mmCIF file of C-alpha atoms in Angstrom:
data_model
loop_
_atom_site.group_PDB
_atom_site.id
_atom_site.type_symbol
_atom_site.label_atom_id
_atom_site.label_comp_id
_atom_site.label_asym_id
_atom_site.label_seq_id
_atom_site.Cartn_x
_atom_site.Cartn_y
_atom_site.Cartn_z
ATOM 1 C CA UNK A 23 117.701 -84.229 -144.318
ATOM 2 C CA UNK A 24 116.530 -85.567 -140.984
ATOM 3 C CA UNK A 25 116.609 -84.748 -137.283
ATOM 4 C CA UNK A 26 115.624 -86.620 -134.131
ATOM 5 C CA UNK A 27 113.764 -84.436 -131.626
ATOM 6 C CA UNK A 28 113.909 -85.413 -127.959
ATOM 7 C CA UNK A 29 111.028 -84.289 -125.738
ATOM 8 C CA UNK A 30 111.058 -84.692 -121.958
ATOM 9 C CA UNK A 31 107.517 -85.327 -120.765
ATOM 10 C CA UNK A 32 106.117 -85.054 -117.260
ATOM 11 C CA UNK A 33 102.805 -86.821 -117.399
ATOM 12 C CA UNK A 34 99.946 -87.162 -119.872
ATOM 13 C CA UNK A 35 98.944 -84.362 -122.212
ATOM 14 C CA UNK A 36 99.967 -82.422 -125.303
ATOM 15 C CA UNK A 37 103.439 -80.895 -125.676
ATOM 16 C CA UNK A 38 103.737 -78.381 -128.495
ATOM 17 C CA UNK A 39 106.644 -78.784 -130.924
ATOM 18 C CA UNK A 40 105.508 -76.485 -133.767
ATOM 19 C CA UNK A 41 108.385 -73.999 -133.305
ATOM 20 C CA UNK A 42 111.042 -76.724 -133.227
ATOM 21 C CA UNK A 43 109.640 -78.339 -136.366
ATOM 22 C CA UNK A 44 109.462 -74.962 -138.151
ATOM 23 C CA UNK A 45 113.114 -74.416 -137.240
ATOM 24 C CA UNK A 46 114.019 -77.784 -138.721
ATOM 25 C CA UNK A 47 112.115 -77.039 -141.955
ATOM 26 C CA UNK A 48 113.875 -73.664 -142.288
ATOM 27 C CA UNK A 49 117.299 -75.250 -141.648
ATOM 28 C CA UNK A 50 116.591 -77.982 -144.227
ATOM 29 C CA UNK A 51 116.152 -75.315 -146.945
ATOM 30 C CA UNK A 52 113.485 -77.584 -148.460
ATOM 31 C CA UNK A 53 111.307 -75.560 -150.851
ATOM 32 C CA UNK A 54 108.841 -78.048 -152.397
ATOM 33 C CA UNK A 55 108.909 -81.134 -150.207
ATOM 34 C CA UNK A 56 107.134 -83.226 -147.602
ATOM 35 C CA UNK A 57 107.747 -83.135 -143.891
ATOM 36 C CA UNK A 58 107.328 -86.532 -142.217
ATOM 37 C CA UNK A 59 107.144 -86.928 -138.447
ATOM 38 C CA UNK A 60 107.394 -90.354 -136.792
ATOM 39 C CA UNK A 61 107.176 -91.067 -133.059
ATOM 40 C CA UNK A 62 109.371 -94.005 -131.951
ATOM 41 C CA UNK A 63 107.111 -95.221 -129.144
ATOM 42 C CA UNK A 64 104.015 -97.327 -128.511
ATOM 43 C CA UNK A 65 102.698 -95.220 -125.612
ATOM 44 C CA UNK A 66 102.889 -91.686 -127.048
ATOM 45 C CA UNK A 67 101.409 -90.201 -130.225
ATOM 46 C CA UNK A 68 101.460 -87.225 -132.553
ATOM 47 C CA UNK A 69 98.591 -84.745 -132.890
ATOM 48 C CA UNK A 70 97.747 -81.682 -134.938
ATOM 49 C CA UNK A 71 95.403 -79.534 -132.889
ATOM 50 C CA UNK A 72 94.144 -76.051 -132.198
ATOM 51 C CA UNK A 73 96.944 -73.870 -130.865
ATOM 52 C CA UNK A 74 94.741 -71.032 -129.557
ATOM 53 C CA UNK A 75 92.698 -71.934 -126.430
ATOM 54 C CA UNK A 76 94.692 -74.200 -124.031
ATOM 55 C CA UNK A 77 91.369 -75.637 -122.777
ATOM 56 C CA UNK A 78 91.212 -77.576 -126.060
ATOM 57 C CA UNK A 79 94.279 -79.586 -125.027
ATOM 58 C CA UNK A 80 92.912 -80.137 -121.515
ATOM 59 C CA UNK A 81 89.587 -81.331 -122.931
ATOM 60 C CA UNK A 82 91.302 -83.622 -125.418
ATOM 61 C CA UNK A 83 93.367 -85.335 -122.735
ATOM 62 C CA UNK A 84 90.232 -85.602 -120.535
ATOM 63 C CA UNK A 85 88.241 -87.198 -123.358
ATOM 64 C CA UNK A 86 90.900 -89.827 -124.026
ATOM 65 C CA UNK A 87 91.257 -90.538 -120.298
ATOM 66 C CA UNK A 88 87.503 -91.293 -120.173
ATOM 67 C CA UNK A 89 87.460 -93.241 -123.440
ATOM 68 C CA UNK A 90 90.356 -95.436 -122.261
ATOM 69 C CA UNK A 91 90.417 -95.427 -118.429
ATOM 70 C CA UNK A 92 93.309 -96.857 -116.378
ATOM 71 C CA UNK A 93 93.324 -100.654 -116.325
ATOM 72 C CA UNK A 94 92.445 -100.744 -112.597
ATOM 73 C CA UNK A 95 89.114 -99.086 -113.433
ATOM 74 C CA UNK A 96 86.253 -101.626 -113.254
ATOM 75 C CA UNK A 97 85.311 -100.813 -116.878
ATOM 76 C CA UNK A 98 88.695 -102.204 -117.952
ATOM 77 C CA UNK A 99 88.393 -105.503 -116.056
ATOM 78 C CA UNK A 100 89.095 -107.514 -119.225
ATOM 79 C CA UNK A 101 92.618 -106.087 -119.639
ATOM 80 C CA UNK A 102 95.441 -108.665 -119.172
ATOM 81 C CA UNK A 103 98.548 -106.528 -119.717
ATOM 82 C CA UNK A 104 98.680 -104.828 -116.301
ATOM 83 C CA UNK A 105 102.232 -105.654 -115.144
ATOM 84 C CA UNK A 106 103.681 -102.297 -116.251
ATOM 85 C CA UNK A 107 101.117 -100.238 -114.311
ATOM 86 C CA UNK A 108 97.478 -99.209 -114.793
ATOM 87 C CA UNK A 109 98.423 -96.466 -117.285
ATOM 88 C CA UNK A 110 100.438 -98.730 -119.603
ATOM 89 C CA UNK A 111 97.845 -100.693 -121.584
ATOM 90 C CA UNK A 112 95.590 -97.607 -121.960
ATOM 91 C CA UNK A 113 98.655 -95.829 -123.376
ATOM 92 C CA UNK A 114 99.078 -98.565 -126.002
ATOM 93 C CA UNK A 115 95.397 -98.282 -126.925
ATOM 94 C CA UNK A 116 95.652 -94.490 -127.294
ATOM 95 C CA UNK A 117 98.805 -95.001 -129.401
ATOM 96 C CA UNK A 118 96.715 -97.157 -131.773
ATOM 97 C CA UNK A 119 93.913 -94.559 -131.925
ATOM 98 C CA UNK A 120 96.164 -91.536 -132.538
ATOM 99 C CA UNK A 121 98.784 -90.978 -135.271
ATOM 100 C CA UNK A 122 102.278 -92.480 -135.100
ATOM 101 C CA UNK A 123 103.257 -90.685 -138.335
ATOM 102 C CA UNK A 124 102.198 -87.415 -139.975
ATOM 103 C CA UNK A 125 103.006 -85.947 -143.379
ATOM 104 C CA UNK A 126 102.777 -82.193 -143.934
ATOM 105 C CA UNK A 127 103.368 -80.587 -147.355
ATOM 106 C CA UNK A 128 106.108 -77.937 -147.569
ATOM 107 C CA UNK A 129 105.423 -75.344 -150.287
ATOM 108 C CA UNK A 130 107.683 -72.347 -150.991
ATOM 109 C CA UNK A 131 109.740 -73.342 -147.979
ATOM 110 C CA UNK A 132 106.885 -73.371 -145.448
ATOM 111 C CA UNK A 133 104.699 -76.060 -143.898
ATOM 112 C CA UNK A 134 101.116 -75.795 -145.177
ATOM 113 C CA UNK A 135 99.599 -75.811 -141.680
ATOM 114 C CA UNK A 136 96.245 -74.051 -141.349
ATOM 115 C CA UNK A 137 95.915 -70.927 -139.239
ATOM 116 C CA UNK A 138 94.963 -72.784 -136.063
ATOM 117 C CA UNK A 139 97.029 -75.930 -136.483
ATOM 118 C CA UNK A 140 99.841 -76.651 -134.047
ATOM 119 C CA UNK A 141 101.954 -79.838 -133.904
ATOM 120 C CA UNK A 142 102.050 -81.781 -130.640
ATOM 121 C CA UNK A 143 103.522 -84.808 -128.980
ATOM 122 C CA UNK A 144 100.675 -86.490 -127.079
ATOM 123 C CA UNK A 145 102.110 -88.254 -124.013
ATOM 124 C CA UNK A 146 99.966 -91.084 -122.602
ATOM 125 C CA UNK A 147 102.105 -92.297 -119.647
ATOM 126 C CA UNK A 148 102.007 -90.900 -116.112
ATOM 127 C CA UNK A 149 105.698 -90.981 -115.203
ATOM 128 C CA UNK A 150 108.481 -88.921 -116.770
ATOM 129 C CA UNK A 151 109.595 -90.070 -120.196
ATOM 130 C CA UNK A 152 112.130 -89.093 -122.826
ATOM 131 C CA UNK A 153 110.443 -89.278 -126.233
ATOM 132 C CA UNK A 154 111.965 -89.296 -129.691
ATOM 133 C CA UNK A 155 110.346 -87.975 -132.860
ATOM 134 C CA UNK A 156 112.108 -88.426 -136.211
ATOM 135 C CA UNK A 157 111.595 -85.564 -138.669
ATOM 136 C CA UNK A 158 112.451 -85.896 -142.372
ATOM 137 C CA UNK A 159 112.192 -83.159 -145.027
ATOM 138 C CA UNK A 160 112.335 -84.714 -148.473
ATOM 139 C CA UNK B 28 103.287 -80.783 -158.133
ATOM 140 C CA UNK B 29 100.599 -79.681 -155.730
ATOM 141 C CA UNK B 30 97.043 -78.408 -155.643
ATOM 142 C CA UNK B 31 94.778 -77.002 -152.955
ATOM 143 C CA UNK B 32 91.226 -78.378 -153.101
ATOM 144 C CA UNK B 33 88.434 -76.268 -151.635
ATOM 145 C CA UNK B 34 85.318 -78.081 -150.414
ATOM 146 C CA UNK B 35 82.155 -76.279 -149.314
ATOM 147 C CA UNK B 36 80.502 -78.269 -146.530
ATOM 148 C CA UNK B 37 76.952 -78.002 -145.229
ATOM 149 C CA UNK B 38 77.000 -79.871 -141.959
ATOM 150 C CA UNK B 39 78.621 -83.009 -140.563
ATOM 151 C CA UNK B 40 79.303 -86.047 -142.715
ATOM 152 C CA UNK B 41 81.497 -87.439 -145.474
ATOM 153 C CA UNK B 42 82.046 -85.569 -148.766
ATOM 154 C CA UNK B 43 83.579 -87.670 -151.528
ATOM 155 C CA UNK B 44 86.592 -86.231 -153.358
ATOM 156 C CA UNK B 45 87.875 -89.374 -155.145
ATOM 157 C CA UNK B 46 87.162 -88.049 -158.670
ATOM 158 C CA UNK B 47 88.835 -84.698 -157.996
ATOM 159 C CA UNK B 48 91.929 -86.404 -156.570
ATOM 160 C CA UNK B 49 92.086 -88.826 -159.523
ATOM 161 C CA UNK B 50 91.941 -85.818 -161.847
ATOM 162 C CA UNK B 51 94.841 -84.207 -160.005
ATOM 163 C CA UNK B 52 96.921 -87.415 -160.184
ATOM 164 C CA UNK B 53 96.260 -87.704 -163.939
ATOM 165 C CA UNK B 54 97.183 -84.027 -164.496
ATOM 166 C CA UNK B 55 100.383 -84.442 -162.458
ATOM 167 C CA UNK B 56 101.585 -87.148 -164.895
ATOM 168 C CA UNK B 57 103.210 -88.865 -161.895
ATOM 169 C CA UNK B 58 103.966 -92.495 -162.755
ATOM 170 C CA UNK B 59 105.735 -93.959 -159.701
ATOM 171 C CA UNK B 60 105.076 -91.578 -156.841
ATOM 172 C CA UNK B 61 103.199 -90.920 -153.609
ATOM 173 C CA UNK B 62 100.048 -88.901 -153.244
ATOM 174 C CA UNK B 63 99.836 -86.983 -149.972
ATOM 175 C CA UNK B 64 96.635 -85.337 -148.757
ATOM 176 C CA UNK B 65 96.634 -82.905 -145.839
ATOM 177 C CA UNK B 66 93.586 -81.171 -144.365
ATOM 178 C CA UNK B 67 94.327 -77.659 -143.058
ATOM 179 C CA UNK B 68 91.800 -77.678 -140.208
ATOM 180 C CA UNK B 69 91.344 -78.889 -136.643
ATOM 181 C CA UNK B 70 87.618 -79.643 -136.954
ATOM 182 C CA UNK B 71 87.500 -81.698 -140.169
ATOM 183 C CA UNK B 72 89.335 -84.891 -141.164
ATOM 184 C CA UNK B 73 90.189 -87.172 -144.047
ATOM 185 C CA UNK B 74 88.792 -90.690 -144.443
ATOM 186 C CA UNK B 75 89.137 -93.595 -146.825
ATOM 187 C CA UNK B 76 85.911 -95.559 -146.749
ATOM 188 C CA UNK B 77 83.566 -97.820 -148.663
ATOM 189 C CA UNK B 78 82.173 -96.040 -151.714
ATOM 190 C CA UNK B 79 79.330 -98.496 -152.435
ATOM 191 C CA UNK B 80 76.446 -98.351 -149.909
ATOM 192 C CA UNK B 81 75.740 -94.746 -148.751
ATOM 193 C CA UNK B 82 74.431 -96.173 -145.441
ATOM 194 C CA UNK B 83 78.071 -96.806 -144.501
ATOM 195 C CA UNK B 84 78.719 -93.053 -144.421
ATOM 196 C CA UNK B 85 75.528 -92.392 -142.483
ATOM 197 C CA UNK B 86 76.460 -95.057 -139.922
ATOM 198 C CA UNK B 87 80.002 -93.737 -139.613
ATOM 199 C CA UNK B 88 78.831 -90.206 -138.866
ATOM 200 C CA UNK B 89 76.247 -91.614 -136.405
ATOM 201 C CA UNK B 90 78.903 -93.666 -134.587
ATOM 202 C CA UNK B 91 81.197 -90.662 -134.153
ATOM 203 C CA UNK B 92 78.284 -88.485 -133.024
ATOM 204 C CA UNK B 93 77.573 -91.034 -130.264
ATOM 205 C CA UNK B 94 81.229 -91.568 -129.353
ATOM 206 C CA UNK B 95 81.775 -87.812 -129.023
ATOM 207 C CA UNK B 96 78.418 -86.133 -128.267
ATOM 208 C CA UNK B 97 77.883 -82.352 -128.356
ATOM 209 C CA UNK B 98 79.389 -80.605 -125.338
ATOM 210 C CA UNK B 99 75.927 -79.674 -123.976
ATOM 211 C CA UNK B 100 75.191 -83.402 -123.574
ATOM 212 C CA UNK B 101 75.361 -84.436 -119.880
ATOM 213 C CA UNK B 102 78.000 -87.062 -120.749
ATOM 214 C CA UNK B 103 80.328 -84.232 -121.797
ATOM 215 C CA UNK B 104 79.931 -82.174 -118.594
ATOM 216 C CA UNK B 105 83.706 -82.045 -118.080
ATOM 217 C CA UNK B 106 84.331 -80.098 -121.313
ATOM 218 C CA UNK B 107 85.661 -76.526 -120.795
ATOM 219 C CA UNK B 108 86.034 -75.294 -124.374
ATOM 220 C CA UNK B 109 82.357 -74.498 -125.073
ATOM 221 C CA UNK B 110 82.536 -70.855 -126.214
ATOM 222 C CA UNK B 111 82.487 -71.700 -129.940
ATOM 223 C CA UNK B 112 79.320 -73.823 -129.675
ATOM 224 C CA UNK B 113 78.461 -77.367 -128.529
ATOM 225 C CA UNK B 114 79.756 -78.896 -131.770
ATOM 226 C CA UNK B 115 83.205 -77.282 -131.619
ATOM 227 C CA UNK B 116 85.129 -79.272 -128.998
ATOM 228 C CA UNK B 117 83.652 -82.597 -130.236
ATOM 229 C CA UNK B 118 84.915 -81.573 -133.695
ATOM 230 C CA UNK B 119 88.452 -81.133 -132.307
ATOM 231 C CA UNK B 120 88.259 -84.544 -130.628
ATOM 232 C CA UNK B 121 87.100 -86.208 -133.866
ATOM 233 C CA UNK B 122 89.923 -84.401 -135.700
ATOM 234 C CA UNK B 123 92.392 -86.070 -133.292
ATOM 235 C CA UNK B 124 90.795 -89.513 -133.774
ATOM 236 C CA UNK B 125 90.658 -89.379 -137.588
ATOM 237 C CA UNK B 126 93.464 -88.729 -140.119
ATOM 238 C CA UNK B 127 94.769 -85.236 -140.874
ATOM 239 C CA UNK B 128 97.135 -86.650 -143.539
ATOM 240 C CA UNK B 129 96.997 -89.655 -145.859
ATOM 241 C CA UNK B 130 99.594 -91.132 -148.209
ATOM 242 C CA UNK B 131 98.495 -93.249 -151.176
ATOM 243 C CA UNK B 132 101.006 -94.959 -153.505
ATOM 244 C CA UNK B 133 100.789 -94.099 -157.216
ATOM 245 C CA UNK B 134 101.957 -96.956 -159.442
ATOM 246 C CA UNK B 135 101.907 -96.851 -163.270
ATOM 247 C CA UNK B 136 100.152 -93.498 -163.026
ATOM 248 C CA UNK B 137 97.240 -94.655 -160.839
ATOM 249 C CA UNK B 138 96.443 -94.502 -157.129
ATOM 250 C CA UNK B 139 96.593 -97.963 -155.561
ATOM 251 C CA UNK B 140 93.137 -97.665 -153.965
ATOM 252 C CA UNK B 141 91.323 -100.948 -153.364
ATOM 253 C CA UNK B 142 88.109 -101.720 -155.224
ATOM 254 C CA UNK B 143 85.845 -100.281 -152.515
ATOM 255 C CA UNK B 144 88.006 -97.419 -151.310
ATOM 256 C CA UNK B 145 86.814 -93.856 -151.825
ATOM 257 C CA UNK B 146 88.492 -90.700 -150.478
ATOM 258 C CA UNK B 147 86.425 -88.358 -148.301
ATOM 259 C CA UNK B 148 86.553 -85.138 -146.384
ATOM 260 C CA UNK B 149 84.884 -85.798 -143.039
ATOM 261 C CA UNK B 150 83.245 -82.568 -141.813
ATOM 262 C CA UNK B 151 82.632 -82.374 -138.052
ATOM 263 C CA UNK B 152 81.046 -78.888 -137.685
ATOM 264 C CA UNK B 153 77.323 -78.096 -137.993
ATOM 265 C CA UNK B 154 77.445 -74.777 -139.844
ATOM 266 C CA UNK B 155 78.660 -74.173 -143.396
ATOM 267 C CA UNK B 156 82.429 -74.245 -143.839
ATOM 268 C CA UNK B 157 84.937 -73.824 -146.613
ATOM 269 C CA UNK B 158 87.620 -76.509 -146.226
ATOM 270 C CA UNK B 159 91.060 -76.778 -147.792
ATOM 271 C CA UNK B 160 92.920 -79.994 -148.584
ATOM 272 C CA UNK B 161 96.473 -79.822 -149.931
ATOM 273 C CA UNK B 162 97.357 -82.565 -152.431
ATOM 274 C CA UNK B 163 100.959 -83.309 -153.435
ATOM 275 C CA UNK B 164 102.114 -85.895 -156.012
ATOM 276 C CA UNK B 165 105.802 -86.561 -155.576
ATOM 277 C CA UNK C 4 110.559 -99.525 -155.588
ATOM 278 C CA UNK C 5 107.346 -101.104 -154.415
ATOM 279 C CA UNK C 6 105.882 -104.428 -153.348
ATOM 280 C CA UNK C 7 102.388 -105.690 -152.623
ATOM 281 C CA UNK C 8 102.218 -107.907 -149.539
ATOM 282 C CA UNK C 9 99.392 -110.440 -149.328
ATOM 283 C CA UNK C 10 98.304 -111.549 -145.839
ATOM 284 C CA UNK C 11 95.836 -114.386 -145.247
ATOM 285 C CA UNK C 12 93.807 -113.602 -142.128
ATOM 286 C CA UNK C 13 91.680 -115.955 -140.032
ATOM 287 C CA UNK C 14 89.576 -113.677 -137.903
ATOM 288 C CA UNK C 15 90.026 -110.389 -136.059
ATOM 289 C CA UNK C 16 93.318 -109.398 -134.481
ATOM 290 C CA UNK C 17 96.840 -108.227 -135.211
ATOM 291 C CA UNK C 18 99.100 -110.032 -137.700
ATOM 292 C CA UNK C 19 102.762 -109.049 -137.478
ATOM 293 C CA UNK C 20 104.522 -108.119 -140.739
ATOM 294 C CA UNK C 21 107.673 -106.447 -139.354
ATOM 295 C CA UNK C 22 110.076 -109.100 -140.737
ATOM 296 C CA UNK C 23 108.520 -109.019 -144.216
ATOM 297 C CA UNK C 24 108.707 -105.215 -144.310
ATOM 298 C CA UNK C 25 112.341 -105.255 -143.103
ATOM 299 C CA UNK C 26 113.121 -107.709 -145.896
ATOM 300 C CA UNK C 27 111.546 -105.370 -148.443
ATOM 301 C CA UNK C 28 113.517 -102.370 -147.120
ATOM 302 C CA UNK C 29 116.779 -104.350 -147.305
ATOM 303 C CA UNK C 30 116.004 -105.526 -150.857
ATOM 304 C CA UNK C 31 115.151 -101.971 -151.936
ATOM 305 C CA UNK C 32 118.696 -100.830 -150.989
ATOM 306 C CA UNK C 33 117.134 -97.521 -149.924
ATOM 307 C CA UNK C 34 119.554 -95.647 -147.655
ATOM 308 C CA UNK C 35 117.871 -92.292 -146.873
ATOM 309 C CA UNK C 36 114.223 -92.680 -147.773
ATOM 310 C CA UNK C 37 110.673 -93.085 -146.548
ATOM 311 C CA UNK C 38 108.764 -96.317 -146.264
ATOM 312 C CA UNK C 39 105.057 -95.948 -146.976
ATOM 313 C CA UNK C 40 102.540 -98.680 -146.194
ATOM 314 C CA UNK C 41 98.974 -98.545 -147.506
ATOM 315 C CA UNK C 42 96.234 -101.100 -146.839
ATOM 316 C CA UNK C 43 93.832 -101.566 -149.794
ATOM 317 C CA UNK C 44 90.714 -102.321 -147.729
ATOM 318 C CA UNK C 45 87.964 -100.617 -145.761
ATOM 319 C CA UNK C 46 87.637 -103.322 -143.100
ATOM 320 C CA UNK C 47 91.280 -103.851 -142.073
ATOM 321 C CA UNK C 48 93.903 -101.396 -140.798
ATOM 322 C CA UNK C 49 97.576 -100.917 -140.078
ATOM 323 C CA UNK C 50 99.014 -100.594 -136.580
ATOM 324 C CA UNK C 51 102.381 -100.011 -134.974
ATOM 325 C CA UNK C 52 102.333 -101.643 -131.565
ATOM 326 C CA UNK C 53 104.375 -103.268 -128.831
ATOM 327 C CA UNK C 54 106.009 -106.457 -130.078
ATOM 328 C CA UNK C 55 106.955 -107.880 -126.662
ATOM 329 C CA UNK C 56 103.972 -109.123 -124.599
ATOM 330 C CA UNK C 57 101.324 -110.805 -126.823
ATOM 331 C CA UNK C 58 98.667 -109.808 -124.246
ATOM 332 C CA UNK C 59 98.975 -106.260 -125.620
ATOM 333 C CA UNK C 60 97.536 -107.407 -128.953
ATOM 334 C CA UNK C 61 94.780 -109.405 -127.246
ATOM 335 C CA UNK C 62 93.849 -106.377 -125.120
ATOM 336 C CA UNK C 63 93.889 -104.055 -128.132
ATOM 337 C CA UNK C 64 91.498 -106.258 -130.104
ATOM 338 C CA UNK C 65 89.281 -106.606 -126.992
ATOM 339 C CA UNK C 66 89.159 -102.826 -126.497
ATOM 340 C CA UNK C 67 88.109 -102.194 -130.097
ATOM 341 C CA UNK C 68 85.522 -104.983 -129.931
ATOM 342 C CA UNK C 69 83.949 -103.230 -126.905
ATOM 343 C CA UNK C 70 84.266 -99.730 -128.390
ATOM 344 C CA UNK C 71 82.564 -100.856 -131.614
ATOM 345 C CA UNK C 72 80.402 -103.925 -130.872
ATOM 346 C CA UNK C 73 78.807 -106.083 -133.585
ATOM 347 C CA UNK C 74 75.806 -104.426 -135.191
ATOM 348 C CA UNK C 75 73.393 -106.970 -133.665
ATOM 349 C CA UNK C 76 74.374 -105.702 -130.201
ATOM 350 C CA UNK C 77 71.564 -103.527 -128.725
ATOM 351 C CA UNK C 78 74.057 -100.641 -128.320
ATOM 352 C CA UNK C 79 74.399 -100.532 -132.110
ATOM 353 C CA UNK C 80 70.651 -100.437 -132.854
ATOM 354 C CA UNK C 81 71.050 -97.299 -134.998
ATOM 355 C CA UNK C 82 73.259 -99.063 -137.575
ATOM 356 C CA UNK C 83 71.664 -99.406 -141.053
ATOM 357 C CA UNK C 84 74.399 -101.202 -142.999
ATOM 358 C CA UNK C 85 73.805 -104.741 -141.678
ATOM 359 C CA UNK C 86 73.356 -106.732 -144.911
ATOM 360 C CA UNK C 87 76.974 -107.957 -144.991
ATOM 361 C CA UNK C 88 76.860 -109.373 -141.459
ATOM 362 C CA UNK C 89 77.069 -107.971 -137.915
ATOM 363 C CA UNK C 90 80.872 -107.628 -138.104
ATOM 364 C CA UNK C 91 80.907 -105.583 -141.330
ATOM 365 C CA UNK C 92 79.869 -102.067 -140.300
ATOM 366 C CA UNK C 93 81.960 -102.246 -137.080
ATOM 367 C CA UNK C 94 84.899 -103.177 -139.329
ATOM 368 C CA UNK C 95 84.365 -100.029 -141.416
ATOM 369 C CA UNK C 96 84.222 -97.922 -138.239
ATOM 370 C CA UNK C 97 87.475 -99.445 -136.936
ATOM 371 C CA UNK C 98 89.028 -98.824 -140.366
ATOM 372 C CA UNK C 99 88.185 -95.123 -139.956
ATOM 373 C CA UNK C 100 89.629 -95.030 -136.404
ATOM 374 C CA UNK C 101 92.899 -96.815 -137.234
ATOM 375 C CA UNK C 102 95.536 -95.975 -139.884
ATOM 376 C CA UNK C 103 95.102 -96.846 -143.563
ATOM 377 C CA UNK C 104 98.596 -95.475 -144.354
ATOM 378 C CA UNK C 105 101.835 -95.226 -142.368
ATOM 379 C CA UNK C 106 105.129 -93.520 -143.173
ATOM 380 C CA UNK C 107 108.342 -94.678 -141.486
ATOM 381 C CA UNK C 108 111.691 -92.934 -142.059
ATOM 382 C CA UNK C 109 114.560 -95.073 -143.393
ATOM 383 C CA UNK C 110 117.962 -93.800 -142.270
ATOM 384 C CA UNK C 111 121.267 -95.504 -143.129
ATOM 385 C CA UNK C 112 119.265 -98.286 -144.742
ATOM 386 C CA UNK C 113 117.110 -99.125 -141.689
ATOM 387 C CA UNK C 114 113.601 -98.252 -140.583
ATOM 388 C CA UNK C 115 113.664 -95.913 -137.591
ATOM 389 C CA UNK C 116 111.296 -98.062 -135.519
ATOM 390 C CA UNK C 117 111.671 -97.742 -131.751
ATOM 391 C CA UNK C 118 112.844 -100.710 -129.687
ATOM 392 C CA UNK C 119 109.335 -102.002 -128.976
ATOM 393 C CA UNK C 120 107.618 -101.091 -132.225
ATOM 394 C CA UNK C 121 106.339 -103.838 -134.496
ATOM 395 C CA UNK C 122 104.260 -103.375 -137.664
ATOM 396 C CA UNK C 123 100.903 -105.139 -137.893
ATOM 397 C CA UNK C 124 97.922 -105.683 -140.120
ATOM 398 C CA UNK C 125 94.827 -105.273 -137.925
ATOM 399 C CA UNK C 126 92.063 -107.494 -139.294
ATOM 400 C CA UNK C 127 88.517 -106.473 -138.308
ATOM 401 C CA UNK C 128 86.391 -109.126 -140.089
ATOM 402 C CA UNK C 129 85.433 -112.541 -138.666
ATOM 403 C CA UNK C 130 85.751 -114.728 -141.762
ATOM 404 C CA UNK C 131 88.935 -115.552 -143.672
ATOM 405 C CA UNK C 132 90.268 -112.751 -145.853
ATOM 406 C CA UNK C 133 93.141 -112.160 -148.235
ATOM 407 C CA UNK C 134 94.528 -108.662 -147.541
ATOM 408 C CA UNK C 135 96.867 -106.513 -149.621
ATOM 409 C CA UNK C 136 99.313 -103.946 -148.284
ATOM 410 C CA UNK C 137 101.282 -101.808 -150.730
ATOM 411 C CA UNK C 138 104.820 -100.930 -149.588
ATOM 412 C CA UNK C 139 106.877 -98.199 -151.255
ATOM 413 C CA UNK C 140 110.475 -97.196 -150.413
ATOM 414 C CA UNK C 141 111.256 -93.832 -151.925
#
């Protein structure tokens, strides 16, 4: 069983999808299985992160913005792929650094997430985007 | 078939679990299958790394400590999530950068690890922790 | 069904394997399944990246070369594992930062890659290497 999730993003940061994925797992009636998530883009990622303090997500996005600044930043003067905007090549780099696929065990019908683990789409582009994540329970 | 491994950690660094995982794969009697590992935390990761020279693990931990310093380091002055200690938010960042899940093919009853590949839990927190990794052979 | 792909590399950078993997998926006759890729090395990685502008791959390799310079660079003075050459320990670090395994859903017999997603081996070593990637459709 599979489902394609569509997430409308409005700028960089983490968008939680834990509830939607839990709903999919419940609907799949999978008992002992694996949940696979796959993001169909090269400028957005998946993340499993703390779902308690929202500052964690802010700090995460801030760290990655500093690690991979926009390509019009002097530190990124060696970047060639600038034609799609200063946030495009950094988005590809972040998409290499962060997961494109995740596999989560399902046991007795539930994902084995830890207490503090939430599932997120991590958007790297500045403008609005429509993102697709494929979920498979199998 | 699944198993939850518990690993007691005593500070940051890599803890090898290759033998334990091999034992699980043998006990599962899986012949042609996939082994999935999933760490149930947002401040520890998985890693597959060289299992020969222990300096490799020391260097790896040192690199990540420099890439993501404690939040009381001046370079991390923008960090907001500091209430759980200076090693907490860096641990979340490292947990985003490093794998939370891994999938290793099992062929003819054995994991297809390369000659130098060992499986590790990568602890990011300073104090003692009890970590859980879910293993599934399927 | 599984296959081991062998890729001859000639220095650092991204080597596209999308066509070869598509051929394997077609030959497997898998309709609703998961494709798993696993690289059997600790100094090379997998990547899913933009397959349009080749500058993206050049920029990616350049970013990682700056993030993790050779171990004879003054910035890497703390590195101990230098006996296998200045490109060896940085290769292990990049192998921790980038994926060792990837899972891609197969639906109606085709991988659910997005329009711009290509599959690559990311070589981190300077000299020629023979790399193995295990593919499983299941």
